[in-house]
Amino acid sequence: MSVTMYAVLGFSMMLILTVVLVSGKITPSIPMIAIPMIFAVIMRPNFKDLSLWVTDGLKGQVSNAAMFTFAIIFFGVMMDAGVFDRIVGKMMLGAKSVTAVCILTVLATMIGHSDGSGATTYLIVIPPFLMIYKKLNMRPLILMCLVSITAGVMNCLPWGGPCGRLAAGFGISATDILIAELPGMIIGLICCFLIALYYAWKEKKRGAGLKEGVQPSQLFSEADKSEAEKALLRPNLFGFNVILIVAVIIIMFASGLPTFLCFMAAAALGLVVNYPDAKLQNERLKSYAPTVLTMVSVLFASGVFTGVLNNSPMKDSMVEVVSGILSGSTTAHVNTVMGFLWGPLSALGLNHEACAYTIVPMLQSIAAEHITPLQAAASYLMTFVPQVFVNPGTAAMYIGLGLAGIEFKDHWKFTFKWAMLICTVCFAGSLLVGAIPF
């Protein structure tokens, strides 16, 4: 086959995969396996070459799959033991003013989203804070807005889905992506706190605040738990669990040990200490299995896709053809232009899987002389992901809307402008500090 033909096959494969993923009619792991295999057959490789392509792609996902598996188990144990519930409860005792409540909303969301799961974040933060907001005559829309934009920024963590998918698409470390996008992430969190202060000021102007004679401690009551959930709580191990969480984070960034190894050790220790009974341990592991299976299956399926795309003649042919069309001056600014476009495209519902596994790696290949895979991944992550909880295709968002009693259209009108602002400021700030090249 000619270079042009290989390029056509490559673009066709990416386009078809993108359309199928955007349609949402099939679980992502299926087309990620089936579509590249069909195109591989069209190229007629021998069995040895095909085996090498796929095997190489799968090897790149082993560490990411291990990290996700044990991160989910570790944070699941911490959730079941009631660590995050208690932290939020402690924080709420300091809710002496509207300003404190808004700031604590952002802080609680940062803690609640430390496992990278939007669903658990809404489940942890919305119920206790909703009561506080109503007691203080504050609008629930503000609660939903602050949780959504903060969770969006926090969703850039390496054990969160978006970063993991980018790592899979590029075949690089999720932790390295975090380091590259850290300036933008910090800027995004600062924006969240500033927006919280702005709405605290607005709400006080509306007359919101603590009624005379009411103590802050009277505002908080734990969300009702079933008897089975109460049996899993480990209040006597709260101190140990907090120390374990802090230790994992410090070791992960300071020791140089692989992230997956840190979570493997932490998950094993946390599970044994909190639930020493073998039967209970098995029950806990089974409860985490659906989440683990979904994420890991997608990661390994993406390994098939990236293996075929990157190791077959398609990718090099695509880069050669596109580079011949685009001038050097154009390719130099592809990443910058797209950095300001990812936010609006996310809000319009552009599929993240399609971007992470196809579009972003392709754009980086085109501009490879001007931007590294880490910089391209960081640029995309900090400008696309903060919008995720305003995206109509995000299932976890609807959990929050249901808990807060808010309709999507109201949430979108209220939150979109702030999510868009954060995406733009994160990227612009990263450009200004030199984390991302112009």
Short mmCIF file of C-alpha atoms in Angstrom, two decimals:
data_model
loop_
_atom_site.label_atom_id
_atom_site.label_comp_id
_atom_site.label_asym_id
_atom_site.label_seq_id
_atom_site.Cartn_x
_atom_site.Cartn_y
_atom_site.Cartn_z
CA MET A 1 0.00 0.00 0.00
CA SER A 2 1.06 3.59 -0.60
CA VAL A 3 1.65 6.19 2.13
CA THR A 4 -1.55 7.96 1.10
CA MET A 5 -3.57 4.76 1.38
CA TYR A 6 -2.23 4.02 4.86
CA ALA A 7 -3.05 7.60 5.86
CA VAL A 8 -6.60 7.25 4.52
CA LEU A 9 -7.05 4.06 6.51
CA GLY A 10 -5.71 5.76 9.64
CA PHE A 11 -7.99 8.77 9.35
CA SER A 12 -10.96 6.55 8.53
CA MET A 13 -10.29 4.38 11.58
CA MET A 14 -10.10 7.43 13.86
CA LEU A 15 -13.20 9.00 12.35
CA ILE A 16 -15.27 5.85 12.64
CA LEU A 17 -14.14 5.26 16.22
CA THR A 18 -14.93 8.87 17.08
CA VAL A 19 -18.43 8.65 15.60
CA VAL A 20 -19.16 5.37 17.38
CA LEU A 21 -17.92 6.71 20.73
CA VAL A 22 -19.85 9.95 20.36
CA SER A 23 -23.03 8.03 19.58
CA GLY A 24 -22.83 6.39 23.00
CA LYS A 25 -24.73 3.35 21.76
CA ILE A 26 -21.91 0.88 22.44
CA THR A 27 -19.67 0.58 25.48
CA PRO A 28 -16.24 2.06 24.55
CA SER A 29 -14.22 -1.13 25.00
CA ILE A 30 -16.03 -2.96 22.17
CA PRO A 31 -15.34 -0.53 19.28
CA MET A 32 -11.81 0.05 20.57
CA ILE A 33 -11.12 -3.63 19.95
CA ALA A 34 -13.29 -4.35 16.93
CA ILE A 35 -12.58 -1.30 14.76
CA PRO A 36 -8.74 -1.45 14.85
CA MET A 37 -8.84 -5.21 14.25
CA ILE A 38 -10.98 -4.70 11.14
CA PHE A 39 -8.56 -2.09 9.79
CA ALA A 40 -5.61 -4.27 10.69
CA VAL A 41 -7.08 -7.04 8.54
CA ILE A 42 -7.47 -4.60 5.66
CA MET A 43 -3.73 -3.85 5.84
CA ARG A 44 -3.12 -7.62 5.63
CA PRO A 45 -0.24 -7.96 8.13
CA ASN A 46 1.10 -11.38 8.98
CA PHE A 47 0.12 -12.86 12.33
CA LYS A 48 3.51 -12.04 13.86
CA ASP A 49 3.25 -8.32 13.02
CA LEU A 50 -0.34 -8.11 14.24
CA SER A 51 0.62 -9.84 17.47
CA LEU A 52 3.51 -7.42 18.01
CA TRP A 53 1.30 -4.37 17.36
CA VAL A 54 -1.34 -5.41 19.85
CA THR A 55 1.08 -6.76 22.46
CA ASP A 56 3.06 -3.54 22.42
CA GLY A 57 -0.13 -1.53 22.91
CA LEU A 58 -1.25 -3.69 25.82
CA LYS A 59 2.13 -3.44 27.54
CA GLY A 60 1.72 0.31 27.71
CA GLN A 61 -1.49 -0.09 29.73
CA VAL A 62 -0.36 -2.52 32.42
CA SER A 63 0.89 0.10 34.87
CA ASN A 64 -2.12 2.35 34.31
CA ALA A 65 -4.53 -0.56 34.81
CA ALA A 66 -2.75 -1.54 38.04
CA MET A 67 -2.90 2.04 39.30
CA PHE A 68 -6.63 2.38 38.61
CA THR A 69 -7.45 -0.99 40.13
CA PHE A 70 -5.75 -0.38 43.45
CA ALA A 71 -6.62 3.32 43.63
CA ILE A 72 -10.29 2.39 43.37
CA ILE A 73 -9.87 -0.25 46.09
CA PHE A 74 -7.95 2.12 48.37
CA PHE A 75 -10.36 5.03 48.09
CA GLY A 76 -13.30 2.62 48.27
CA VAL A 77 -12.04 1.37 51.63
CA MET A 78 -11.59 4.93 52.87
CA MET A 79 -15.14 5.81 51.76
CA ASP A 80 -16.64 2.72 53.39
CA ALA A 81 -14.74 3.39 56.63
CA GLY A 82 -16.33 6.85 56.79
CA VAL A 83 -13.11 8.85 56.56
CA PHE A 84 -14.38 11.41 54.06
CA ASP A 85 -17.78 11.73 55.76
CA ARG A 86 -16.07 12.59 59.02
CA ILE A 87 -13.65 15.06 57.42
CA VAL A 88 -16.55 16.92 55.83
CA GLY A 89 -18.43 16.83 59.12
CA LYS A 90 -15.46 18.32 60.97
CA MET A 91 -15.17 21.04 58.37
CA MET A 92 -18.84 21.92 58.67
CA LEU A 93 -18.43 22.73 62.36
CA GLY A 94 -16.55 25.80 61.18
CA ALA A 95 -19.49 27.03 59.10
CA LYS A 96 -19.98 30.29 60.97
CA SER A 97 -20.76 32.44 57.93
CA VAL A 98 -21.86 32.34 54.31
CA THR A 99 -18.27 32.93 53.24
CA ALA A 100 -17.05 29.99 55.31
CA VAL A 101 -19.69 27.71 53.81
CA CYS A 102 -18.73 28.63 50.24
CA ILE A 103 -15.02 28.11 50.93
CA LEU A 104 -15.74 24.82 52.74
CA THR A 105 -17.81 23.66 49.75
CA VAL A 106 -14.74 23.94 47.54
CA LEU A 107 -12.49 22.29 50.15
CA ALA A 108 -14.93 19.43 50.75
CA THR A 109 -15.22 18.83 47.01
CA MET A 110 -11.44 18.69 46.69
CA ILE A 111 -11.36 16.04 49.41
CA GLY A 112 -14.40 14.16 48.13
CA HIS A 113 -13.04 14.06 44.59
CA SER A 114 -9.66 12.70 45.66
CA ASP A 115 -10.74 9.31 44.29
CA GLY A 116 -11.45 10.78 40.85
CA SER A 117 -15.12 9.74 40.93
CA GLY A 118 -17.74 12.38 40.20
CA ALA A 119 -20.57 10.21 41.48
CA THR A 120 -19.03 9.75 44.93
CA THR A 121 -18.15 13.44 45.11
CA TYR A 122 -21.76 14.49 44.65
CA LEU A 123 -22.93 11.80 47.07
CA ILE A 124 -20.48 12.96 49.75
CA VAL A 125 -20.77 16.72 49.37
CA ILE A 126 -24.29 17.57 48.21
CA PRO A 127 -26.45 16.00 50.99
CA PRO A 128 -24.76 17.57 54.05
CA PHE A 129 -24.09 20.91 52.38
CA LEU A 130 -27.57 21.21 50.88
CA MET A 131 -29.04 21.37 54.37
CA ILE A 132 -26.53 24.06 55.34
CA TYR A 133 -27.33 26.11 52.24
CA LYS A 134 -31.04 25.94 52.94
CA LYS A 135 -30.55 26.81 56.61
CA LEU A 136 -28.53 29.84 55.58
CA ASN A 137 -31.02 30.79 52.83
CA MET A 138 -28.41 30.19 50.12
CA ARG A 139 -29.30 29.04 46.63
CA PRO A 140 -28.69 25.33 45.88
CA LEU A 141 -27.60 26.39 42.38
CA ILE A 142 -24.47 27.86 43.94
CA LEU A 143 -23.75 24.59 45.72
CA MET A 144 -24.10 22.62 42.48
CA CYS A 145 -21.97 25.16 40.63
CA LEU A 146 -19.11 25.17 43.14
CA VAL A 147 -19.05 21.38 43.43
CA SER A 148 -19.15 20.94 39.64
CA ILE A 149 -16.36 23.37 38.75
CA THR A 150 -14.12 22.19 41.60
CA ALA A 151 -14.69 18.53 40.75
CA GLY A 152 -13.95 19.40 37.12
CA VAL A 153 -10.54 20.80 38.01
CA MET A 154 -9.84 17.94 40.44
CA ASN A 155 -10.79 15.46 37.71
CA CYS A 156 -7.33 16.13 36.26
CA LEU A 157 -5.77 13.91 38.97
CA PRO A 158 -3.75 11.00 37.54
CA TRP A 159 -6.10 8.34 38.96
CA GLY A 160 -9.13 10.08 37.48
CA GLY A 161 -10.58 8.74 34.24
CA PRO A 162 -9.62 11.61 31.88
CA CYS A 163 -5.93 11.60 32.79
CA GLY A 164 -5.81 7.82 32.60
CA ARG A 165 -7.33 7.79 29.14
CA LEU A 166 -4.83 10.39 27.92
CA ALA A 167 -1.99 8.34 29.40
CA ALA A 168 -3.37 5.35 27.53
CA GLY A 169 -3.75 7.29 24.29
CA PHE A 170 -0.17 8.60 24.40
CA GLY A 171 1.39 5.60 26.15
CA ILE A 172 2.87 7.83 28.88
CA SER A 173 2.62 8.03 32.68
CA ALA A 174 -0.49 9.62 34.16
CA THR A 175 1.63 11.05 36.99
CA ASP A 176 3.92 12.78 34.49
CA ILE A 177 0.87 14.39 32.89
CA LEU A 178 -0.18 15.70 36.29
CA ILE A 179 3.22 17.33 36.83
CA ALA A 180 3.03 18.99 33.41
CA GLU A 181 -0.45 20.40 34.04
CA LEU A 182 0.02 21.22 37.73
CA PRO A 183 0.39 25.01 37.18
CA GLY A 184 -2.90 25.08 35.28
CA MET A 185 -4.61 22.93 37.90
CA ILE A 186 -3.46 25.23 40.71
CA ILE A 187 -4.73 28.25 38.77
CA GLY A 188 -8.05 26.46 38.28
CA LEU A 189 -8.45 25.77 42.00
CA ILE A 190 -7.63 29.41 42.79
CA CYS A 191 -10.41 30.39 40.38
CA CYS A 192 -12.81 28.07 42.23
CA PHE A 193 -12.02 29.78 45.55
CA LEU A 194 -12.43 33.24 43.98
CA ILE A 195 -15.80 32.26 42.51
CA ALA A 196 -16.81 30.93 45.94
CA LEU A 197 -15.92 34.29 47.50
CA TYR A 198 -17.85 36.12 44.79
CA TYR A 199 -21.01 34.12 45.43
CA ALA A 200 -20.59 34.49 49.20
CA TRP A 201 -20.67 38.24 48.65
CA LYS A 202 -23.69 37.96 46.36
CA GLU A 203 -25.59 35.75 48.80
CA LYS A 204 -24.92 38.05 51.74
CA LYS A 205 -26.33 40.90 49.66
CA ARG A 206 -29.46 38.77 49.20
CA GLY A 207 -29.77 38.46 52.97
CA ALA A 208 -28.37 34.96 53.41
CA GLY A 209 -26.68 34.09 56.69
CA LEU A 210 -26.95 32.39 60.06
CA LYS A 211 -30.16 33.27 61.89
CA GLU A 212 -29.86 34.78 65.31
CA GLY A 213 -29.67 32.20 68.10
CA VAL A 214 -28.64 29.29 65.83
CA GLN A 215 -25.25 27.65 66.46
CA PRO A 216 -23.14 26.28 63.58
CA SER A 217 -22.99 22.84 65.22
CA GLN A 218 -26.78 22.61 64.99
CA LEU A 219 -26.65 22.83 61.21
CA PHE A 220 -24.86 19.54 60.55
CA SER A 221 -26.34 16.09 60.71
CA GLU A 222 -24.91 13.04 59.00
CA ALA A 223 -26.78 11.67 56.03
CA ASP A 224 -28.80 8.60 56.88
CA LYS A 225 -26.95 5.36 56.31
CA SER A 226 -28.27 1.83 56.08
CA GLU A 227 -27.39 -0.69 58.76
CA ALA A 228 -24.99 -2.38 56.34
CA GLU A 229 -23.21 0.93 55.68
CA LYS A 230 -23.00 1.70 59.41
CA ALA A 231 -21.42 -1.69 60.02
CA LEU A 232 -18.55 -0.73 57.69
CA LEU A 233 -17.72 2.50 59.50
CA ARG A 234 -14.46 2.54 61.44
CA PRO A 235 -14.49 5.71 63.58
CA ASN A 236 -11.78 4.31 65.88
CA LEU A 237 -9.43 4.08 62.87
CA PHE A 238 -10.05 7.63 61.60
CA GLY A 239 -6.59 8.86 62.65
CA PHE A 240 -4.84 5.88 61.08
CA ASN A 241 -6.75 6.28 57.81
CA VAL A 242 -6.02 10.01 57.53
CA ILE A 243 -2.32 9.37 58.14
CA LEU A 244 -2.39 6.61 55.52
CA ILE A 245 -3.98 8.91 52.92
CA VAL A 246 -1.46 11.69 53.57
CA ALA A 247 1.43 9.21 53.56
CA VAL A 248 0.37 7.75 50.20
CA ILE A 249 0.22 11.19 48.59
CA ILE A 250 3.61 12.24 50.01
CA ILE A 251 5.32 8.97 49.06
CA MET A 252 3.78 9.03 45.60
CA PHE A 253 5.27 12.43 44.78
CA ALA A 254 8.46 12.41 46.87
CA SER A 255 9.81 8.86 46.67
CA GLY A 256 9.94 8.26 42.95
CA LEU A 257 8.15 4.94 43.40
CA PRO A 258 5.64 4.00 40.67
CA THR A 259 2.16 5.31 41.44
CA PHE A 260 0.60 1.87 41.04
CA LEU A 261 2.99 0.42 43.63
CA CYS A 262 2.03 3.12 46.15
CA PHE A 263 -1.65 2.35 45.73
CA MET A 264 -1.10 -1.40 45.81
CA ALA A 265 0.62 -1.15 49.19
CA ALA A 266 -1.90 1.37 50.53
CA ALA A 267 -4.90 -0.66 49.38
CA ALA A 268 -3.56 -3.84 50.97
CA LEU A 269 -2.75 -2.09 54.26
CA GLY A 270 -6.01 -0.14 54.38
CA LEU A 271 -8.12 -3.21 53.64
CA VAL A 272 -6.41 -5.43 56.21
CA VAL A 273 -6.45 -2.85 59.01
CA ASN A 274 -10.04 -1.67 58.48
CA TYR A 275 -11.55 -5.05 57.63
CA PRO A 276 -9.36 -7.84 59.06
CA ASP A 277 -11.96 -10.55 58.44
CA ALA A 278 -11.33 -12.47 55.18
CA LYS A 279 -15.06 -12.74 54.38
CA LEU A 280 -15.55 -9.00 54.77
CA GLN A 281 -12.48 -8.30 52.66
CA ASN A 282 -13.89 -10.40 49.83
CA GLU A 283 -17.24 -8.60 50.11
CA ARG A 284 -15.50 -5.22 49.84
CA LEU A 285 -13.46 -6.30 46.84
CA LYS A 286 -16.59 -7.60 45.10
CA SER A 287 -18.34 -4.27 45.70
CA TYR A 288 -15.52 -2.43 43.90
CA ALA A 289 -15.36 -4.95 41.07
CA PRO A 290 -17.88 -3.29 38.69
CA THR A 291 -15.99 0.02 38.72
CA VAL A 292 -12.63 -1.70 38.34
CA LEU A 293 -13.83 -3.94 35.50
CA THR A 294 -15.32 -1.04 33.55
CA MET A 295 -12.21 1.12 33.76
CA VAL A 296 -9.61 -1.59 33.25
CA SER A 297 -11.46 -3.14 30.31
CA VAL A 298 -11.47 0.24 28.56
CA LEU A 299 -7.76 0.71 29.28
CA PHE A 300 -6.80 -2.66 27.80
CA ALA A 301 -9.16 -2.16 24.87
CA SER A 302 -7.48 1.18 24.21
CA GLY A 303 -4.19 -0.70 24.17
CA VAL A 304 -5.42 -2.64 21.13
CA PHE A 305 -6.37 0.58 19.36
CA THR A 306 -3.18 2.50 20.19
CA GLY A 307 -1.09 -0.59 19.42
CA VAL A 308 -2.51 -0.93 15.91
CA LEU A 309 -2.46 2.82 15.23
CA ASN A 310 1.04 3.52 16.57
CA ASN A 311 2.86 0.41 15.40
CA SER A 312 1.33 -0.13 11.97
CA PRO A 313 2.32 2.11 9.03
CA MET A 314 -0.84 4.21 9.54
CA LYS A 315 0.33 6.80 12.07
CA ASP A 316 3.58 7.70 10.32
CA SER A 317 1.72 7.92 7.02
CA MET A 318 -0.92 10.18 8.55
CA VAL A 319 1.69 12.51 10.00
CA GLU A 320 3.56 12.61 6.68
CA VAL A 321 0.44 13.44 4.69
CA VAL A 322 -0.89 16.08 7.10
CA SER A 323 2.54 17.65 7.59
CA GLY A 324 2.77 18.05 3.86
CA ILE A 325 -0.52 19.95 3.85
CA LEU A 326 0.14 22.19 6.84
CA SER A 327 2.93 24.72 6.81
CA GLY A 328 5.48 24.88 9.60
CA SER A 329 4.04 28.12 10.93
CA THR A 330 0.61 26.52 11.13
CA THR A 331 1.71 23.43 13.01
CA ALA A 332 3.59 25.56 15.52
CA HIS A 333 0.31 27.01 16.81
CA VAL A 334 -2.02 24.00 16.55
CA ASN A 335 -1.79 23.26 20.28
CA THR A 336 -2.34 26.90 21.28
CA VAL A 337 -5.40 27.29 19.08
CA MET A 338 -6.92 24.02 20.25
CA GLY A 339 -6.15 24.88 23.86
CA PHE A 340 -8.69 27.68 23.68
CA LEU A 341 -11.20 25.55 21.77
CA TRP A 342 -11.32 22.39 23.93
CA GLY A 343 -13.50 24.08 26.56
CA PRO A 344 -16.35 25.07 24.23
CA LEU A 345 -16.12 21.73 22.42
CA SER A 346 -16.42 19.92 25.77
CA ALA A 347 -19.48 21.94 26.73
CA LEU A 348 -21.08 21.09 23.40
CA GLY A 349 -20.76 17.40 24.25
CA LEU A 350 -17.62 16.37 22.35
CA ASN A 351 -16.74 12.87 23.51
CA HIS A 352 -13.70 12.68 25.79
CA GLU A 353 -12.73 9.13 24.81
CA ALA A 354 -12.66 10.12 21.16
CA CYS A 355 -10.37 13.07 21.94
CA ALA A 356 -8.06 11.22 24.32
CA TYR A 357 -7.55 8.17 22.14
CA THR A 358 -7.59 9.72 18.68
CA ILE A 359 -7.72 13.49 18.16
CA VAL A 360 -5.23 14.79 20.73
CA PRO A 361 -2.47 12.24 19.93
CA MET A 362 -2.97 12.97 16.23
CA LEU A 363 -2.63 16.75 16.71
CA GLN A 364 0.49 16.24 18.80
CA SER A 365 2.00 14.08 16.08
CA ILE A 366 1.41 16.86 13.57
CA ALA A 367 3.08 19.46 15.81
CA ALA A 368 5.68 17.10 17.30
CA GLU A 369 8.52 19.55 16.59
CA HIS A 370 6.86 22.21 18.72
CA ILE A 371 5.17 20.34 21.58
CA THR A 372 5.78 17.12 23.50
CA PRO A 373 3.14 14.48 24.26
CA LEU A 374 3.16 15.58 27.92
CA GLN A 375 2.53 19.21 26.99
CA ALA A 376 -0.21 18.29 24.52
CA ALA A 377 -1.89 16.04 27.10
CA ALA A 378 -1.65 18.72 29.80
CA SER A 379 -3.02 21.40 27.46
CA TYR A 380 -6.02 19.27 26.61
CA LEU A 381 -6.65 18.08 30.16
CA MET A 382 -6.72 21.52 31.79
CA THR A 383 -8.98 23.02 29.10
CA PHE A 384 -11.38 20.15 28.34
CA VAL A 385 -11.93 18.42 31.68
CA PRO A 386 -13.05 21.38 33.89
CA GLN A 387 -16.17 21.51 31.69
CA VAL A 388 -17.04 17.85 32.20
CA PHE A 389 -19.71 18.39 34.87
CA VAL A 390 -21.56 20.86 32.65
CA ASN A 391 -21.50 18.40 29.75
CA PRO A 392 -24.95 16.88 29.10
CA GLY A 393 -23.34 13.51 28.47
CA THR A 394 -21.80 13.25 31.96
CA ALA A 395 -23.84 10.74 33.96
CA ALA A 396 -22.42 11.65 37.39
CA MET A 397 -23.66 15.22 37.00
CA TYR A 398 -27.26 14.02 37.02
CA ILE A 399 -26.69 12.42 40.43
CA GLY A 400 -25.77 15.85 41.75
CA LEU A 401 -28.71 17.50 40.02
CA GLY A 402 -31.09 14.96 41.55
CA LEU A 403 -29.66 15.39 45.04
CA ALA A 404 -29.78 19.16 44.81
CA GLY A 405 -33.22 19.23 43.17
CA ILE A 406 -31.98 21.26 40.20
CA GLU A 407 -32.79 20.95 36.49
CA PHE A 408 -29.99 20.61 33.98
CA LYS A 409 -30.96 23.71 32.02
CA ASP A 410 -30.71 25.86 35.14
CA HIS A 411 -27.38 24.34 36.10
CA TRP A 412 -26.02 24.86 32.59
CA LYS A 413 -27.09 28.52 32.46
CA PHE A 414 -25.65 29.17 35.90
CA THR A 415 -22.38 27.22 35.68
CA PHE A 416 -21.33 27.25 32.02
CA LYS A 417 -19.76 30.70 32.10
CA TRP A 418 -17.61 29.83 35.12
CA ALA A 419 -16.49 26.49 33.71
CA MET A 420 -15.58 28.21 30.45
CA LEU A 421 -13.69 30.93 32.32
CA ILE A 422 -11.69 28.35 34.29
CA CYS A 423 -10.72 26.46 31.12
CA THR A 424 -9.51 29.67 29.48
CA VAL A 425 -7.67 31.02 32.53
CA CYS A 426 -5.99 27.65 33.24
CA PHE A 427 -4.57 27.47 29.75
CA ALA A 428 -3.66 31.15 29.49
CA GLY A 429 -1.93 30.99 32.88
CA SER A 430 0.05 27.92 31.84
CA LEU A 431 1.17 29.74 28.70
CA LEU A 432 2.22 32.80 30.69
CA VAL A 433 4.27 30.86 33.25
CA GLY A 434 5.91 28.83 30.48
CA ALA A 435 4.48 25.44 31.45
CA ILE A 436 3.04 25.18 27.92
CA PRO A 437 4.83 26.72 24.90
CA PHE A 438 3.00 29.25 22.71
#
